[in-house]
């Protein structure tokens, strides 16, 4: 092989490597952020700020989407949890876990965020001697508790994981009680419990159930297809499974507004849970340090140049008294009307060790770029075509050398 041919082939390989490295991590970032914008725009209309569990769901969704235009709404949701979170969390250990997960997802410390209420302590206190957990004891509740402890950097008691796995059926799915058929909602949280407890055997069984029970179009059956597919797909994603079919089906259900429906009308919970799968995360690993996200650059109002009033020519002969010069008030140059938004500092100042980073779990995703994948596919195809043409030219040179 000639030296020219070797050089051409080496250059082609390097260009393809660069194109692959630059490809974005998620192809559904736009869909996730569209859902986040609908959530942000409808917090008041949907009464999300007045109900702690809805505030927690919305906060997790915004963390999953990481849309920099929604940082003000993150603050509103944090304020809502300051107001209603403590009362809600003390109604049950799984409720404390849900609020803790939402706070961890935006870098807040669930131990100190609420005045006088340590959410992690409430979760620990909710684990009975036999591992039973939650005001409604179930795999779903146990999955929330195990995920909250894992995210907070706390040991996850084996008895809590054993309790969650007691709901796993012989076919690998999780039900809501003894003899109750498995469904996607309960199984999704059973997967997170097994993930938090590093129980691979239970995970493998759940994966087999998911593969056997996924609809041909990629959805999962339950009381609501959107919610079930979103939460099941999100848990499978965090566990490192291929969820491309579920993600594609879910994206096909998104409305032009960014919302997802419950029946015939847009629904806050359906949209919030959909944002998790579209963002490639779940309750156990959604994370957004929104304080480190640059504010969107405001577009300044153009400066208006003053328009001088023209001096009219006199129409009569001048008299002895001189004509007074017209006094033209210059048009003021307006200042830019956009006031840059400043993200307020958190009301609490946690110690450096108070807010742990999310624990590594199988299937962790790279940071989202928000870039469309289409240009990279076009670029890669162009590079392949260029390389092919180069090889043909090189072969001609080789033949001439012989």
CSV table of C-alpha atoms in Angstrom, one decimal:
chain,number,residue,atom,x,y,z
A,1,UNK,CA,0.0,0.0,0.0
A,2,UNK,CA,1.5,3.4,-1.0
A,3,UNK,CA,2.3,6.1,1.5
A,4,UNK,CA,-0.4,8.4,0.1
A,5,UNK,CA,-3.1,5.7,0.6
A,6,UNK,CA,-2.0,5.1,4.2
A,7,UNK,CA,-2.2,8.9,4.9
A,8,UNK,CA,-5.7,9.1,3.4
A,9,UNK,CA,-7.0,6.2,5.5
A,10,UNK,CA,-5.5,7.6,8.7
A,11,UNK,CA,-7.1,11.0,8.1
A,12,UNK,CA,-10.5,9.4,7.5
A,13,UNK,CA,-10.4,7.4,10.7
A,14,UNK,CA,-9.4,10.5,12.7
A,15,UNK,CA,-12.2,12.6,11.2
A,16,UNK,CA,-14.8,9.9,12.0
A,17,UNK,CA,-13.5,9.7,15.6
A,18,UNK,CA,-13.9,13.4,16.0
A,19,UNK,CA,-17.4,13.4,14.6
A,20,UNK,CA,-18.5,10.5,16.9
A,21,UNK,CA,-17.0,12.3,20.0
A,22,UNK,CA,-18.9,15.5,19.3
A,23,UNK,CA,-22.3,13.7,19.0
A,24,UNK,CA,-24.8,14.8,21.7
A,25,UNK,CA,-25.5,12.4,24.6
A,26,UNK,CA,-29.3,12.5,24.3
A,27,UNK,CA,-31.5,12.8,21.2
A,28,UNK,CA,-34.6,13.7,23.2
A,29,UNK,CA,-33.3,16.8,25.1
A,30,UNK,CA,-35.5,19.1,23.0
A,31,UNK,CA,-38.6,17.0,24.0
A,32,UNK,CA,-37.6,17.0,27.7
A,33,UNK,CA,-37.1,20.8,27.7
A,34,UNK,CA,-40.4,21.4,25.8
A,35,UNK,CA,-42.1,19.4,28.6
A,36,UNK,CA,-40.3,21.5,31.2
A,37,UNK,CA,-41.4,24.7,29.6
A,38,UNK,CA,-45.0,23.6,29.7
A,39,UNK,CA,-44.6,22.7,33.4
A,40,UNK,CA,-43.0,26.0,34.2
A,41,UNK,CA,-45.8,27.9,32.4
A,42,UNK,CA,-48.6,26.1,34.1
A,43,UNK,CA,-47.5,25.9,37.8
A,44,UNK,CA,-50.2,28.3,38.8
A,45,UNK,CA,-52.9,27.1,36.5
A,46,UNK,CA,-52.4,23.5,37.6
A,47,UNK,CA,-52.2,24.5,41.3
A,48,UNK,CA,-48.8,22.8,41.5
A,49,UNK,CA,-47.3,25.3,43.9
A,50,UNK,CA,-50.1,24.6,46.4
A,51,UNK,CA,-49.6,20.8,46.7
A,52,UNK,CA,-46.2,19.4,47.9
A,53,UNK,CA,-46.2,16.2,45.9
A,54,UNK,CA,-46.9,18.0,42.7
A,55,UNK,CA,-44.2,20.5,43.5
A,56,UNK,CA,-41.8,17.6,44.1
A,57,UNK,CA,-42.7,16.0,40.7
A,58,UNK,CA,-42.3,19.2,38.9
A,59,UNK,CA,-38.9,19.9,40.5
A,60,UNK,CA,-37.7,16.5,39.5
A,61,UNK,CA,-38.9,17.1,35.9
A,62,UNK,CA,-37.1,20.4,35.6
A,63,UNK,CA,-33.9,18.8,37.0
A,64,UNK,CA,-34.2,16.1,34.3
A,65,UNK,CA,-34.7,18.6,31.5
A,66,UNK,CA,-32.1,21.2,32.7
A,67,UNK,CA,-33.6,24.0,30.7
A,68,UNK,CA,-31.9,27.2,31.7
A,69,UNK,CA,-35.0,29.3,31.0
A,70,UNK,CA,-36.8,27.5,34.0
A,71,UNK,CA,-34.5,28.5,36.8
A,72,UNK,CA,-37.0,31.0,38.2
A,73,UNK,CA,-39.6,28.3,38.4
A,74,UNK,CA,-37.1,26.1,40.3
A,75,UNK,CA,-37.0,28.8,42.9
A,76,UNK,CA,-40.8,29.0,43.0
A,77,UNK,CA,-41.0,25.3,43.5
A,78,UNK,CA,-38.4,25.4,46.3
A,79,UNK,CA,-40.4,28.1,48.0
A,80,UNK,CA,-43.5,26.0,47.7
A,81,UNK,CA,-41.8,23.1,49.4
A,82,UNK,CA,-40.6,25.4,52.1
A,83,UNK,CA,-44.2,26.2,52.7
A,84,UNK,CA,-45.9,22.9,52.4
A,85,UNK,CA,-43.1,20.3,52.3
A,86,UNK,CA,-42.7,19.7,56.1
A,87,UNK,CA,-46.4,19.0,56.7
A,88,UNK,CA,-46.6,16.6,53.8
A,89,UNK,CA,-43.4,14.8,54.6
A,90,UNK,CA,-44.6,14.0,58.1
A,91,UNK,CA,-47.6,12.2,56.8
A,92,UNK,CA,-45.5,9.1,55.8
A,93,UNK,CA,-42.0,8.0,55.3
A,94,UNK,CA,-42.4,7.5,51.6
A,95,UNK,CA,-43.7,11.1,51.3
A,96,UNK,CA,-40.6,12.4,53.1
A,97,UNK,CA,-38.6,10.3,50.6
A,98,UNK,CA,-40.2,11.9,47.6
A,99,UNK,CA,-39.6,15.4,48.9
A,100,UNK,CA,-36.0,14.4,49.7
A,101,UNK,CA,-35.5,13.1,46.2
A,102,UNK,CA,-36.8,16.4,44.6
A,103,UNK,CA,-34.4,18.5,46.8
A,104,UNK,CA,-31.4,16.3,46.1
A,105,UNK,CA,-32.1,16.6,42.4
A,106,UNK,CA,-31.4,20.4,42.5
A,107,UNK,CA,-28.5,20.2,44.9
A,108,UNK,CA,-30.3,21.0,48.1
A,109,UNK,CA,-29.7,19.1,51.4
A,110,UNK,CA,-32.8,17.2,52.4
A,111,UNK,CA,-31.5,17.1,56.0
A,112,UNK,CA,-31.5,20.9,56.5
A,113,UNK,CA,-33.6,22.5,53.8
A,114,UNK,CA,-36.8,22.5,55.8
A,115,UNK,CA,-36.7,24.3,59.1
A,116,UNK,CA,-36.7,21.8,61.9
A,117,UNK,CA,-37.4,18.8,59.7
A,118,UNK,CA,-34.7,16.3,58.7
A,119,UNK,CA,-36.2,14.4,55.8
A,120,UNK,CA,-33.5,11.7,55.8
A,121,UNK,CA,-34.1,11.0,59.5
A,122,UNK,CA,-37.8,10.7,58.7
A,123,UNK,CA,-37.0,8.1,56.0
A,124,UNK,CA,-34.8,6.1,58.4
A,125,UNK,CA,-37.4,6.2,61.1
A,126,UNK,CA,-40.0,4.9,58.7
A,127,UNK,CA,-38.2,1.6,58.3
A,128,UNK,CA,-39.7,-1.0,60.7
A,129,UNK,CA,-37.8,-3.8,62.3
A,130,UNK,CA,-39.0,-6.3,59.6
A,131,UNK,CA,-38.2,-3.8,56.8
A,132,UNK,CA,-41.8,-2.7,56.2
A,133,UNK,CA,-41.8,0.8,54.9
A,134,UNK,CA,-44.4,3.5,54.2
A,135,UNK,CA,-47.9,4.6,55.2
A,136,UNK,CA,-49.0,2.4,52.3
A,137,UNK,CA,-46.4,-0.4,52.5
A,138,UNK,CA,-45.4,-1.5,49.0
A,139,UNK,CA,-42.6,-1.9,46.6
A,140,UNK,CA,-43.3,1.6,45.3
A,141,UNK,CA,-42.9,3.1,48.7
A,142,UNK,CA,-39.8,1.1,49.4
A,143,UNK,CA,-38.3,2.1,46.1
A,144,UNK,CA,-38.7,5.8,47.0
A,145,UNK,CA,-37.2,5.3,50.4
A,146,UNK,CA,-34.2,3.3,49.1
A,147,UNK,CA,-33.6,5.9,46.3
A,148,UNK,CA,-33.7,8.8,48.8
A,149,UNK,CA,-31.1,7.2,51.1
A,150,UNK,CA,-28.9,6.2,48.2
A,151,UNK,CA,-29.0,9.8,46.9
A,152,UNK,CA,-28.2,11.2,50.3
A,153,UNK,CA,-25.1,9.0,50.6
A,154,UNK,CA,-26.6,7.0,53.4
A,155,UNK,CA,-26.4,3.2,53.8
A,156,UNK,CA,-29.4,1.4,52.5
A,157,UNK,CA,-30.5,-1.2,55.0
A,158,UNK,CA,-30.7,-4.7,53.6
A,159,UNK,CA,-34.1,-5.2,55.4
A,160,UNK,CA,-35.6,-2.4,53.3
A,161,UNK,CA,-34.4,-3.9,50.1
A,162,UNK,CA,-35.6,-7.4,51.2
A,163,UNK,CA,-39.1,-5.8,51.9
A,164,UNK,CA,-39.2,-4.3,48.4
A,165,UNK,CA,-38.2,-7.6,46.8
A,166,UNK,CA,-40.9,-9.4,48.7
A,167,UNK,CA,-43.3,-7.9,46.2
A,168,UNK,CA,-41.4,-9.5,43.2
A,169,UNK,CA,-43.5,-12.2,41.5
A,170,UNK,CA,-42.1,-15.4,40.0
A,171,UNK,CA,-42.2,-13.8,36.5
A,172,UNK,CA,-39.9,-11.0,37.7
A,173,UNK,CA,-42.4,-8.2,37.9
A,174,UNK,CA,-43.5,-6.4,41.1
A,175,UNK,CA,-47.1,-6.2,42.3
A,176,UNK,CA,-48.9,-4.1,44.9
A,177,UNK,CA,-49.5,-7.0,47.3
A,178,UNK,CA,-49.4,-10.8,47.7
A,179,UNK,CA,-51.0,-12.4,44.7
A,180,UNK,CA,-51.6,-9.1,42.9
A,181,UNK,CA,-50.4,-9.2,39.3
A,182,UNK,CA,-47.3,-7.2,38.5
A,183,UNK,CA,-47.6,-3.9,36.7
A,184,UNK,CA,-45.2,-1.3,35.3
A,185,UNK,CA,-45.6,1.3,38.1
A,186,UNK,CA,-44.7,-1.1,40.9
A,187,UNK,CA,-42.0,-2.8,38.9
A,188,UNK,CA,-40.3,0.5,38.1
A,189,UNK,CA,-39.8,1.3,41.8
A,190,UNK,CA,-38.9,-2.3,42.5
A,191,UNK,CA,-36.1,-1.8,40.0
A,192,UNK,CA,-34.9,1.3,41.8
A,193,UNK,CA,-34.9,-0.5,45.1
A,194,UNK,CA,-32.9,-3.4,43.6
A,195,UNK,CA,-30.5,-0.9,42.1
A,196,UNK,CA,-30.0,0.9,45.4
A,197,UNK,CA,-29.3,-2.4,47.1
A,198,UNK,CA,-27.2,-3.8,44.3
A,199,UNK,CA,-29.3,-6.9,43.9
A,200,UNK,CA,-28.4,-8.0,40.4
A,201,UNK,CA,-30.5,-11.2,40.4
A,202,UNK,CA,-33.6,-9.3,41.2
A,203,UNK,CA,-32.7,-6.7,38.5
A,204,UNK,CA,-32.2,-9.5,35.8
A,205,UNK,CA,-35.7,-10.9,36.7
A,206,UNK,CA,-37.3,-7.5,36.4
A,207,UNK,CA,-35.6,-6.9,33.1
A,208,UNK,CA,-37.0,-10.1,31.8
A,209,UNK,CA,-40.5,-9.1,32.9
A,210,UNK,CA,-40.1,-5.7,31.2
A,211,UNK,CA,-39.0,-7.3,27.9
A,212,UNK,CA,-42.0,-9.8,28.0
A,213,UNK,CA,-44.6,-7.1,28.9
A,214,UNK,CA,-43.6,-4.2,26.7
A,215,UNK,CA,-46.2,-3.5,24.1
A,216,UNK,CA,-45.1,-3.8,20.4
A,217,UNK,CA,-45.2,0.0,20.0
A,218,UNK,CA,-42.8,0.4,23.0
A,219,UNK,CA,-45.3,1.5,25.6
A,220,UNK,CA,-46.0,-0.3,29.0
A,221,UNK,CA,-49.5,-1.1,30.1
A,222,UNK,CA,-51.0,0.3,33.4
A,223,UNK,CA,-53.7,2.7,34.5
A,224,UNK,CA,-52.1,5.4,32.2
A,225,UNK,CA,-49.9,4.4,29.3
A,226,UNK,CA,-47.9,7.7,29.4
A,227,UNK,CA,-47.2,7.6,33.1
A,228,UNK,CA,-46.4,3.9,33.1
A,229,UNK,CA,-44.1,4.1,30.1
A,230,UNK,CA,-42.3,7.1,31.5
A,231,UNK,CA,-41.6,5.8,34.9
A,232,UNK,CA,-40.8,2.3,33.8
A,233,UNK,CA,-38.6,3.5,31.0
A,234,UNK,CA,-36.8,5.9,33.4
A,235,UNK,CA,-36.0,3.2,35.9
A,236,UNK,CA,-34.7,0.9,33.1
A,237,UNK,CA,-32.6,3.7,31.8
A,238,UNK,CA,-30.9,4.3,35.1
A,239,UNK,CA,-30.3,0.5,35.3
A,240,UNK,CA,-28.4,0.6,32.0
A,241,UNK,CA,-31.1,-0.9,29.8
A,242,UNK,CA,-31.9,0.1,26.2
A,243,UNK,CA,-35.1,2.1,26.3
A,244,UNK,CA,-35.1,3.5,22.8
A,245,UNK,CA,-38.5,2.0,21.9
A,246,UNK,CA,-40.1,3.3,25.0
A,247,UNK,CA,-38.6,6.7,24.5
A,248,UNK,CA,-39.7,6.9,20.9
A,249,UNK,CA,-43.3,6.0,21.8
A,250,UNK,CA,-43.4,8.5,24.6
A,251,UNK,CA,-42.0,11.3,22.4
A,252,UNK,CA,-44.8,10.5,19.9
A,253,UNK,CA,-47.4,11.3,22.5
A,254,UNK,CA,-46.1,14.8,23.3
A,255,UNK,CA,-48.5,17.6,22.3
A,256,UNK,CA,-47.3,20.7,20.4
A,257,UNK,CA,-47.5,22.6,23.7
A,258,UNK,CA,-44.9,20.2,25.3
A,259,UNK,CA,-47.5,18.6,27.5
A,260,UNK,CA,-48.6,15.0,27.9
A,261,UNK,CA,-52.3,14.0,28.3
A,262,UNK,CA,-54.2,12.1,30.9
A,263,UNK,CA,-57.2,11.2,28.8
A,264,UNK,CA,-58.0,14.2,26.7
A,265,UNK,CA,-56.4,17.1,28.7
A,266,UNK,CA,-52.8,18.1,29.5
A,267,UNK,CA,-51.7,16.7,32.9
A,268,UNK,CA,-49.0,17.9,35.2
A,269,UNK,CA,-48.0,14.5,36.6
A,270,UNK,CA,-48.0,12.8,33.2
A,271,UNK,CA,-45.8,15.6,31.8
A,272,UNK,CA,-43.5,15.6,34.8
A,273,UNK,CA,-42.9,11.9,34.7
A,274,UNK,CA,-42.4,12.0,30.9
A,275,UNK,CA,-39.6,14.5,31.3
A,276,UNK,CA,-37.6,11.9,33.3
A,277,UNK,CA,-37.4,9.4,30.6
A,278,UNK,CA,-37.0,12.0,27.9
A,279,UNK,CA,-34.1,13.4,29.9
A,280,UNK,CA,-32.5,10.0,30.3
A,281,UNK,CA,-32.8,9.9,34.1
A,282,UNK,CA,-35.0,8.6,37.0
A,283,UNK,CA,-35.7,9.5,40.6
A,284,UNK,CA,-32.4,8.0,41.6
A,285,UNK,CA,-30.1,10.0,39.4
A,286,UNK,CA,-31.9,13.2,38.1
A,287,UNK,CA,-29.5,16.0,39.0
A,288,UNK,CA,-29.2,19.6,38.0
A,289,UNK,CA,-26.9,22.2,39.7
A,290,UNK,CA,-29.1,25.0,38.4
A,291,UNK,CA,-27.0,27.6,40.3
A,292,UNK,CA,-24.1,26.8,38.0
A,293,UNK,CA,-26.2,27.1,34.8
A,294,UNK,CA,-25.6,30.4,33.0
A,295,UNK,CA,-28.5,32.7,32.8
A,296,UNK,CA,-30.0,33.1,29.3
A,297,UNK,CA,-28.4,36.2,27.7
A,298,UNK,CA,-31.1,38.9,27.5
A,299,UNK,CA,-31.6,40.6,24.2
A,300,UNK,CA,-31.1,44.4,24.8
A,301,UNK,CA,-33.6,46.9,23.6
A,302,UNK,CA,-32.1,48.7,20.6
A,303,UNK,CA,-31.1,52.3,21.4
A,304,UNK,CA,-33.4,54.7,19.7
A,305,UNK,CA,-31.5,57.6,18.0
A,306,UNK,CA,-33.1,61.0,18.7
A,307,UNK,CA,-34.9,62.4,15.7
A,308,UNK,CA,-34.3,66.2,15.5
A,309,UNK,CA,-37.3,68.4,14.6
A,310,UNK,CA,-36.4,70.3,11.4
A,311,UNK,CA,-36.4,74.1,11.5
A,312,UNK,CA,-39.0,75.5,9.2
A,313,UNK,CA,-38.0,78.2,6.7
A,314,UNK,CA,-39.7,81.6,7.4
A,315,UNK,CA,-42.5,82.4,4.9
A,316,UNK,CA,-42.6,86.2,5.5
A,317,UNK,CA,-40.0,88.9,5.2
A,318,UNK,CA,-37.9,89.2,8.4
A,319,UNK,CA,-38.8,92.0,10.7
A,320,UNK,CA,-36.5,94.0,13.0
A,321,UNK,CA,-37.2,91.5,15.8
A,322,UNK,CA,-35.1,88.4,15.2
A,323,UNK,CA,-37.0,85.2,14.8
A,324,UNK,CA,-36.5,83.0,17.9
A,325,UNK,CA,-34.6,79.9,17.4
A,326,UNK,CA,-36.8,76.8,17.8
A,327,UNK,CA,-36.0,75.0,21.0
A,328,UNK,CA,-36.0,71.3,20.2
A,329,UNK,CA,-36.1,68.9,23.1
A,330,UNK,CA,-33.9,65.9,22.1
A,331,UNK,CA,-35.6,62.5,22.3
A,332,UNK,CA,-34.1,60.7,25.3
A,333,UNK,CA,-32.1,57.6,24.6
A,334,UNK,CA,-33.9,54.9,26.5
A,335,UNK,CA,-31.9,52.5,28.7
A,336,UNK,CA,-32.2,48.8,27.8
A,337,UNK,CA,-35.5,47.6,29.4
A,338,UNK,CA,-34.2,44.1,30.2
A,339,UNK,CA,-33.0,43.6,33.7
A,340,UNK,CA,-30.7,40.6,33.8
A,341,UNK,CA,-32.2,37.9,36.0
A,342,UNK,CA,-30.2,37.0,39.1
A,343,UNK,CA,-30.7,33.6,40.6
A,344,UNK,CA,-31.2,34.2,44.3
A,345,UNK,CA,-28.9,32.4,46.6
A,346,UNK,CA,-30.3,29.5,48.5
A,347,UNK,CA,-31.7,30.4,51.9
A,348,UNK,CA,-29.7,27.7,53.6
A,349,UNK,CA,-25.9,27.5,53.6
A,350,UNK,CA,-25.3,23.7,53.9
A,351,UNK,CA,-21.9,22.4,55.0
A,352,UNK,CA,-19.6,21.2,52.3
A,353,UNK,CA,-20.4,17.6,53.0
A,354,UNK,CA,-24.2,18.1,53.4
A,355,UNK,CA,-25.1,17.7,49.7
A,356,UNK,CA,-23.7,14.6,48.2
A,357,UNK,CA,-23.4,14.1,44.5
A,358,UNK,CA,-25.7,11.4,43.1
A,359,UNK,CA,-24.2,8.0,43.7
A,360,UNK,CA,-22.9,6.3,40.6
A,361,UNK,CA,-25.3,3.7,39.2
A,362,UNK,CA,-25.2,1.6,36.1
A,363,UNK,CA,-26.4,3.6,33.2
A,364,UNK,CA,-25.4,7.0,34.3
A,365,UNK,CA,-25.7,9.4,31.4
A,366,UNK,CA,-23.4,12.1,30.1
A,367,UNK,CA,-24.5,15.8,30.6
A,368,UNK,CA,-27.1,16.9,28.1
A,369,UNK,CA,-26.0,19.2,25.4
A,370,UNK,CA,-29.3,20.2,23.9
A,371,UNK,CA,-27.9,19.9,20.4
A,372,UNK,CA,-29.9,18.2,17.7
A,373,UNK,CA,-28.3,14.9,16.4
A,374,UNK,CA,-29.3,15.5,12.7
A,375,UNK,CA,-26.3,17.8,11.8
A,376,UNK,CA,-23.9,15.2,13.1
A,377,UNK,CA,-25.4,12.4,11.1
A,378,UNK,CA,-25.2,14.6,8.0
A,379,UNK,CA,-21.5,15.5,8.8
A,380,UNK,CA,-20.6,11.8,9.3
A,381,UNK,CA,-22.2,10.8,6.0
A,382,UNK,CA,-20.3,13.6,4.2
A,383,UNK,CA,-17.1,12.5,5.8
A,384,UNK,CA,-17.7,8.9,4.6
A,385,UNK,CA,-18.4,10.1,1.1
A,386,UNK,CA,-15.3,12.3,1.1
A,387,UNK,CA,-13.2,9.4,2.4
A,388,UNK,CA,-14.5,7.1,-0.3
A,389,UNK,CA,-13.6,9.6,-3.0
A,390,UNK,CA,-10.2,10.0,-1.5
A,391,UNK,CA,-9.6,6.2,-1.6
A,392,UNK,CA,-10.6,6.0,-5.3
A,393,UNK,CA,-8.1,8.8,-6.1
A,394,UNK,CA,-5.4,7.0,-4.1
A,395,UNK,CA,-6.0,3.8,-5.9
A,396,UNK,CA,-5.4,5.6,-9.3
A,397,UNK,CA,-2.0,6.8,-7.9
A,398,UNK,CA,-1.2,3.3,-6.8
A,399,UNK,CA,-1.9,1.9,-10.2
A,400,UNK,CA,0.2,4.6,-11.9
A,401,UNK,CA,3.1,3.8,-9.5
A,402,UNK,CA,3.0,0.1,-10.6
